[in-house]
Coordinates of C-alpha atoms (C1' of nucleotides) in Angstrom, one line a residue:
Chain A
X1 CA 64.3 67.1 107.9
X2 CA 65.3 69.0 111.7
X3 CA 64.5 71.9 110.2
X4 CA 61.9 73.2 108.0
X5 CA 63.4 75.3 106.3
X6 CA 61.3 77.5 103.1
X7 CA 62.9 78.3 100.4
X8 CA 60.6 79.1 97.9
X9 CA 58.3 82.2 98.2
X10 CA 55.0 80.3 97.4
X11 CA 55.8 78.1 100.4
X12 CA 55.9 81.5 102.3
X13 CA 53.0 82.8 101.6
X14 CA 51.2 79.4 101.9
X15 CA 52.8 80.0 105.3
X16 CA 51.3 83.1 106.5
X17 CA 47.9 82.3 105.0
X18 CA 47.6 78.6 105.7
X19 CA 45.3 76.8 108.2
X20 CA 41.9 76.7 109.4
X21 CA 40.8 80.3 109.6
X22 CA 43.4 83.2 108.5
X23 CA 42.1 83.5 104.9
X24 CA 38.6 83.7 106.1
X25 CA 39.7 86.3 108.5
X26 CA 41.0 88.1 106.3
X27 CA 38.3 87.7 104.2
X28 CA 35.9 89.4 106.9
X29 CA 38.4 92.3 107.4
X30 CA 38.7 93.6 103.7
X31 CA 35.3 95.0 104.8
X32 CA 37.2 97.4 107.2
X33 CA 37.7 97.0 111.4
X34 CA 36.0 94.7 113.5
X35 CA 35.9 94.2 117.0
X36 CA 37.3 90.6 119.0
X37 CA 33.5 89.4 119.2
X38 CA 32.1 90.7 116.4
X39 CA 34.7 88.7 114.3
X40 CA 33.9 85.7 116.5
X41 CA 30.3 86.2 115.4
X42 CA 31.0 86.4 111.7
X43 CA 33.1 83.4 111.9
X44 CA 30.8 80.4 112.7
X45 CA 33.0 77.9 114.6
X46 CA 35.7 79.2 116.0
X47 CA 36.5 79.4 119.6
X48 CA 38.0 82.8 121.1
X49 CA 40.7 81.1 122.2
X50 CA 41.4 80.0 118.7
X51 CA 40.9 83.3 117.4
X52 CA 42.6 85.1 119.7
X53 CA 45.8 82.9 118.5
X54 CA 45.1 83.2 114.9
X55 CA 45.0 87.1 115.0
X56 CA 48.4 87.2 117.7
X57 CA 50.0 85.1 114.8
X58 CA 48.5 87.8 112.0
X59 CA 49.6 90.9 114.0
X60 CA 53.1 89.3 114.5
X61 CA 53.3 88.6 110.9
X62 CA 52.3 92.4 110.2
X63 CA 49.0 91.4 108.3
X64 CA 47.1 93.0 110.8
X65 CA 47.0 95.8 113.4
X66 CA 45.5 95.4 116.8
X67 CA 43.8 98.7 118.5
X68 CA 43.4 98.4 122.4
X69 CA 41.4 101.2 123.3
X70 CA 42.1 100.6 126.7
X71 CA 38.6 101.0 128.2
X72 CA 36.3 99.3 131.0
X73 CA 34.6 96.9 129.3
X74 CA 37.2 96.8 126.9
X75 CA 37.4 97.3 122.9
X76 CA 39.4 96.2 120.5
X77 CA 39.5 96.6 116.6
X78 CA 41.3 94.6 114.4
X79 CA 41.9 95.8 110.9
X80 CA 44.1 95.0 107.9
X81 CA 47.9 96.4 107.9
X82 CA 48.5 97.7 104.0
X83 CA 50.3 94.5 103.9
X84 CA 47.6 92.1 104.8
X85 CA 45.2 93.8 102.4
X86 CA 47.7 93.3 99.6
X87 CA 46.7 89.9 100.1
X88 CA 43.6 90.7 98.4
X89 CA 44.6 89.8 95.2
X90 CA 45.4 86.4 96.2
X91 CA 42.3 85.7 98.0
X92 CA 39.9 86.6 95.0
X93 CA 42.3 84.4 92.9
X94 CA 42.0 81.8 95.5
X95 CA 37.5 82.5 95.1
X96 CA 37.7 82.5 91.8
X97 CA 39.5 79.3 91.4
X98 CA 37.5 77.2 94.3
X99 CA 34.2 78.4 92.2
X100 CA 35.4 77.1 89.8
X101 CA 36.6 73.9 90.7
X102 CA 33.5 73.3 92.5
X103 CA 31.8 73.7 89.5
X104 CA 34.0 71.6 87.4
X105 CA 35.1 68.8 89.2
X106 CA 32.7 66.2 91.1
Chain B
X1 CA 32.5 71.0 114.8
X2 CA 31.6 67.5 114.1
X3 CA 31.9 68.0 110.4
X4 CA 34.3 70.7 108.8
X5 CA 32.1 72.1 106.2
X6 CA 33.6 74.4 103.9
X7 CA 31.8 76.6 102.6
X8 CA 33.7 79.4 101.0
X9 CA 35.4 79.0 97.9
X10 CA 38.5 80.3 98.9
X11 CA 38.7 77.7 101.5
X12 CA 38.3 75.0 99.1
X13 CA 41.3 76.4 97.3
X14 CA 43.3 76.2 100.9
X15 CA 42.0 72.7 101.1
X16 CA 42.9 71.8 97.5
X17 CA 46.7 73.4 97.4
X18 CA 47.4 73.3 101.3
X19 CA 50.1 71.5 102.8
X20 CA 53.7 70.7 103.0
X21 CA 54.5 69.9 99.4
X22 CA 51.4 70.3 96.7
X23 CA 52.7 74.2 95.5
X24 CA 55.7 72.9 95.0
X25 CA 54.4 69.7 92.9
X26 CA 52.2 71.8 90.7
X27 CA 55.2 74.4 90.9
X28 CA 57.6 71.6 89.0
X29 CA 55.1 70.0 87.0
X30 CA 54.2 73.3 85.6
X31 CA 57.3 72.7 83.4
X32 CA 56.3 69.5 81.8
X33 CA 55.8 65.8 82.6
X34 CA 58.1 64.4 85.2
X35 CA 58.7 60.6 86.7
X36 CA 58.0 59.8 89.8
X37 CA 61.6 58.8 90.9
X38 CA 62.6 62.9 89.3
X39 CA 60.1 64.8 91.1
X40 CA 61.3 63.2 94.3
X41 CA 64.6 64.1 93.5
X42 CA 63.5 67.7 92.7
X43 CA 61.5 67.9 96.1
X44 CA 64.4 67.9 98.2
X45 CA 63.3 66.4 101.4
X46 CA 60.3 64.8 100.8
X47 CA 60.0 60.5 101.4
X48 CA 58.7 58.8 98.4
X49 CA 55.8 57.4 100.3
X50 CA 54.6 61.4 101.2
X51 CA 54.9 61.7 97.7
X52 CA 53.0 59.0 96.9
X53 CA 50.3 60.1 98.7
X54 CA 50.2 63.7 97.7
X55 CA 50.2 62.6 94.5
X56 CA 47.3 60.7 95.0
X57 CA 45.5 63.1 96.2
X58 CA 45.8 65.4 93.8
X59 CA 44.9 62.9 90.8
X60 CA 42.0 62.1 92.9
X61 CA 41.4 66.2 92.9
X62 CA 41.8 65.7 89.2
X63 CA 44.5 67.9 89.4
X64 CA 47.1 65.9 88.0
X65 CA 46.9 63.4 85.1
X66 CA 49.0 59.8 85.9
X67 CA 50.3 57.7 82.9
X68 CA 51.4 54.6 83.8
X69 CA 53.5 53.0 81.1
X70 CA 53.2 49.7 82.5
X71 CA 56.8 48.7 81.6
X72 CA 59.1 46.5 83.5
X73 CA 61.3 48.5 84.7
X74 CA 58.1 50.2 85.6
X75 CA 57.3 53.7 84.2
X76 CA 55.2 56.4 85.4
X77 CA 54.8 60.0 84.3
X78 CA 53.0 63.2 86.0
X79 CA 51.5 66.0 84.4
X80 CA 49.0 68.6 85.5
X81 CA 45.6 68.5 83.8
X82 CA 44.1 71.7 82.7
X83 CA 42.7 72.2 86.2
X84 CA 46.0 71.7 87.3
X85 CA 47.3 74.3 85.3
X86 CA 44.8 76.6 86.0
X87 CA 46.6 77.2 89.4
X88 CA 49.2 78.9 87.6
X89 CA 48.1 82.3 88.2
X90 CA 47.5 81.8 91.9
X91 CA 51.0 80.2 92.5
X92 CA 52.2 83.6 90.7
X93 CA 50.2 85.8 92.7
X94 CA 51.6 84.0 95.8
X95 CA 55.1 83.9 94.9
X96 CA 55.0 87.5 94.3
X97 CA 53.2 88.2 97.3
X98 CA 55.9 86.0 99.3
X99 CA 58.6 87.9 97.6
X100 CA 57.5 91.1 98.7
X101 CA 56.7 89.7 102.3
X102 CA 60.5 88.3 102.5
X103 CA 61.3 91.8 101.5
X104 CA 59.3 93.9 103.9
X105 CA 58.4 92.1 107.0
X106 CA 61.4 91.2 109.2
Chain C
dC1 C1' 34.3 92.3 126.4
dA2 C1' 38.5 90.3 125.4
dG3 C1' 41.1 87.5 126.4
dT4 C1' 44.5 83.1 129.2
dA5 C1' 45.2 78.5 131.1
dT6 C1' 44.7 73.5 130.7
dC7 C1' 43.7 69.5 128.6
dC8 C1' 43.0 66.6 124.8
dC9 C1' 42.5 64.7 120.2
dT10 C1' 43.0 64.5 115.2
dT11 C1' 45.8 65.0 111.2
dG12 C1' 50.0 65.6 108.3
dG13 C1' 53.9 64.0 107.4
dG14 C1' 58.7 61.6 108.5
dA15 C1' 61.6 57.0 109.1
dT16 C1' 62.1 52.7 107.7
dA17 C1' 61.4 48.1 105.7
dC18 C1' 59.3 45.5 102.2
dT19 C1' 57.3 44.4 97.1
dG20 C1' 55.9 43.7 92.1
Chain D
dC1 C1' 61.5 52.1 89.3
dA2 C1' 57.5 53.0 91.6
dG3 C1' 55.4 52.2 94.9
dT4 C1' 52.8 50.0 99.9
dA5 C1' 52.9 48.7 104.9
dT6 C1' 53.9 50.0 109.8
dC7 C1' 55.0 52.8 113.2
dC8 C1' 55.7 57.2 115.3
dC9 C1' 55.8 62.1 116.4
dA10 C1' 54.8 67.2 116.5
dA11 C1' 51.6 70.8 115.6
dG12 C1' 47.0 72.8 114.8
dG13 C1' 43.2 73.5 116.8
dG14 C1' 38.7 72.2 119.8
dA15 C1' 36.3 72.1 124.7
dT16 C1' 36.0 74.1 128.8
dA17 C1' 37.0 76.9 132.8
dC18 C1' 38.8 81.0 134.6
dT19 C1' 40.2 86.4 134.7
dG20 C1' 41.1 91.6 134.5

DNA sequence: CAGTATCCCTTGGGATACTG
DNA sequence: CAGTATCCCAAGGGATACTG
């Protein structure tokens, strides 16, 4: 396999979502915008540098959108594109499911 | 992080279905029972031994029910287990959701 | 505050050869 | 047919220091 090439649509989505920390980011902005640390703060773990990566990725794949407000200190807000928050579906699916299984199995 | 905890359900579900190949697994086995030798064959790309191990993993998830025949030549069929199948509705919600991606972004 | 720049380490998964 | 045993490589992501 040189290339990985995705056919199937599942494979995209697992894709866009997979990894570490988009779904929970996600997760934190269904609540509405947040700002670079205050996302940092909510997610326990994660270092800004891997944040800053996850949400460059999300922004580039349209899930997100990034508002610099350009001052001194700066601010930025991050919130969910229409796109990303169509993801919502998905994710309670996804919560639903992992309850479950906890629940159920071991 | 010395230990990844995971601690929302949603992340279990990433944990559980995450990956290269296990959507598309549950994805062909959600037709019926298949052989080892015809899911390879329907995974086109993946080495039996990556299969082997995914497959493990799953059964060991309980998501995936082996029966071994023990014949000679040997014999071995996969098929999800209720819990298995219970992914069904995330696996549509994510192919749709891929589908309109594919469609929208880029 | 909101990032980049380096460096490093673990993990997933591929290639290939061998086995009951 | 249905695997296991070795070996190897790229990518994701953590730790830390520095910057506008």
């Amino acid at each position: 396999m040189p290339t990985k090439e995705v056919c199937c649509p599942v494979e995209v989505t697992l894709k866009i979502i997979g990894g570490r920390w988009k779904v929970l980011i996600i997760h934190h902005l269904l609540n509405g915008t947040m700002r670079f640390n205050e996302l940092q703060r909510s997610l326990t773990g994660i270092t800004h540098r891997t944040l800053s990566r996850q949400l460059r990725e999300m922004e580039i794949h349209q899930l997100i959108v990034r508002n610099n407000f350009n001052e001194i200190p700066p601010r930025v807000e991050y919130s969910l594109s229409p796109l990303g928050h169509s993801l919502k579906t998905i994710l309670l699916s996804m919560d639903e499911w992992g309850r479950k299984y906890s629940a159920v199995a071991k």
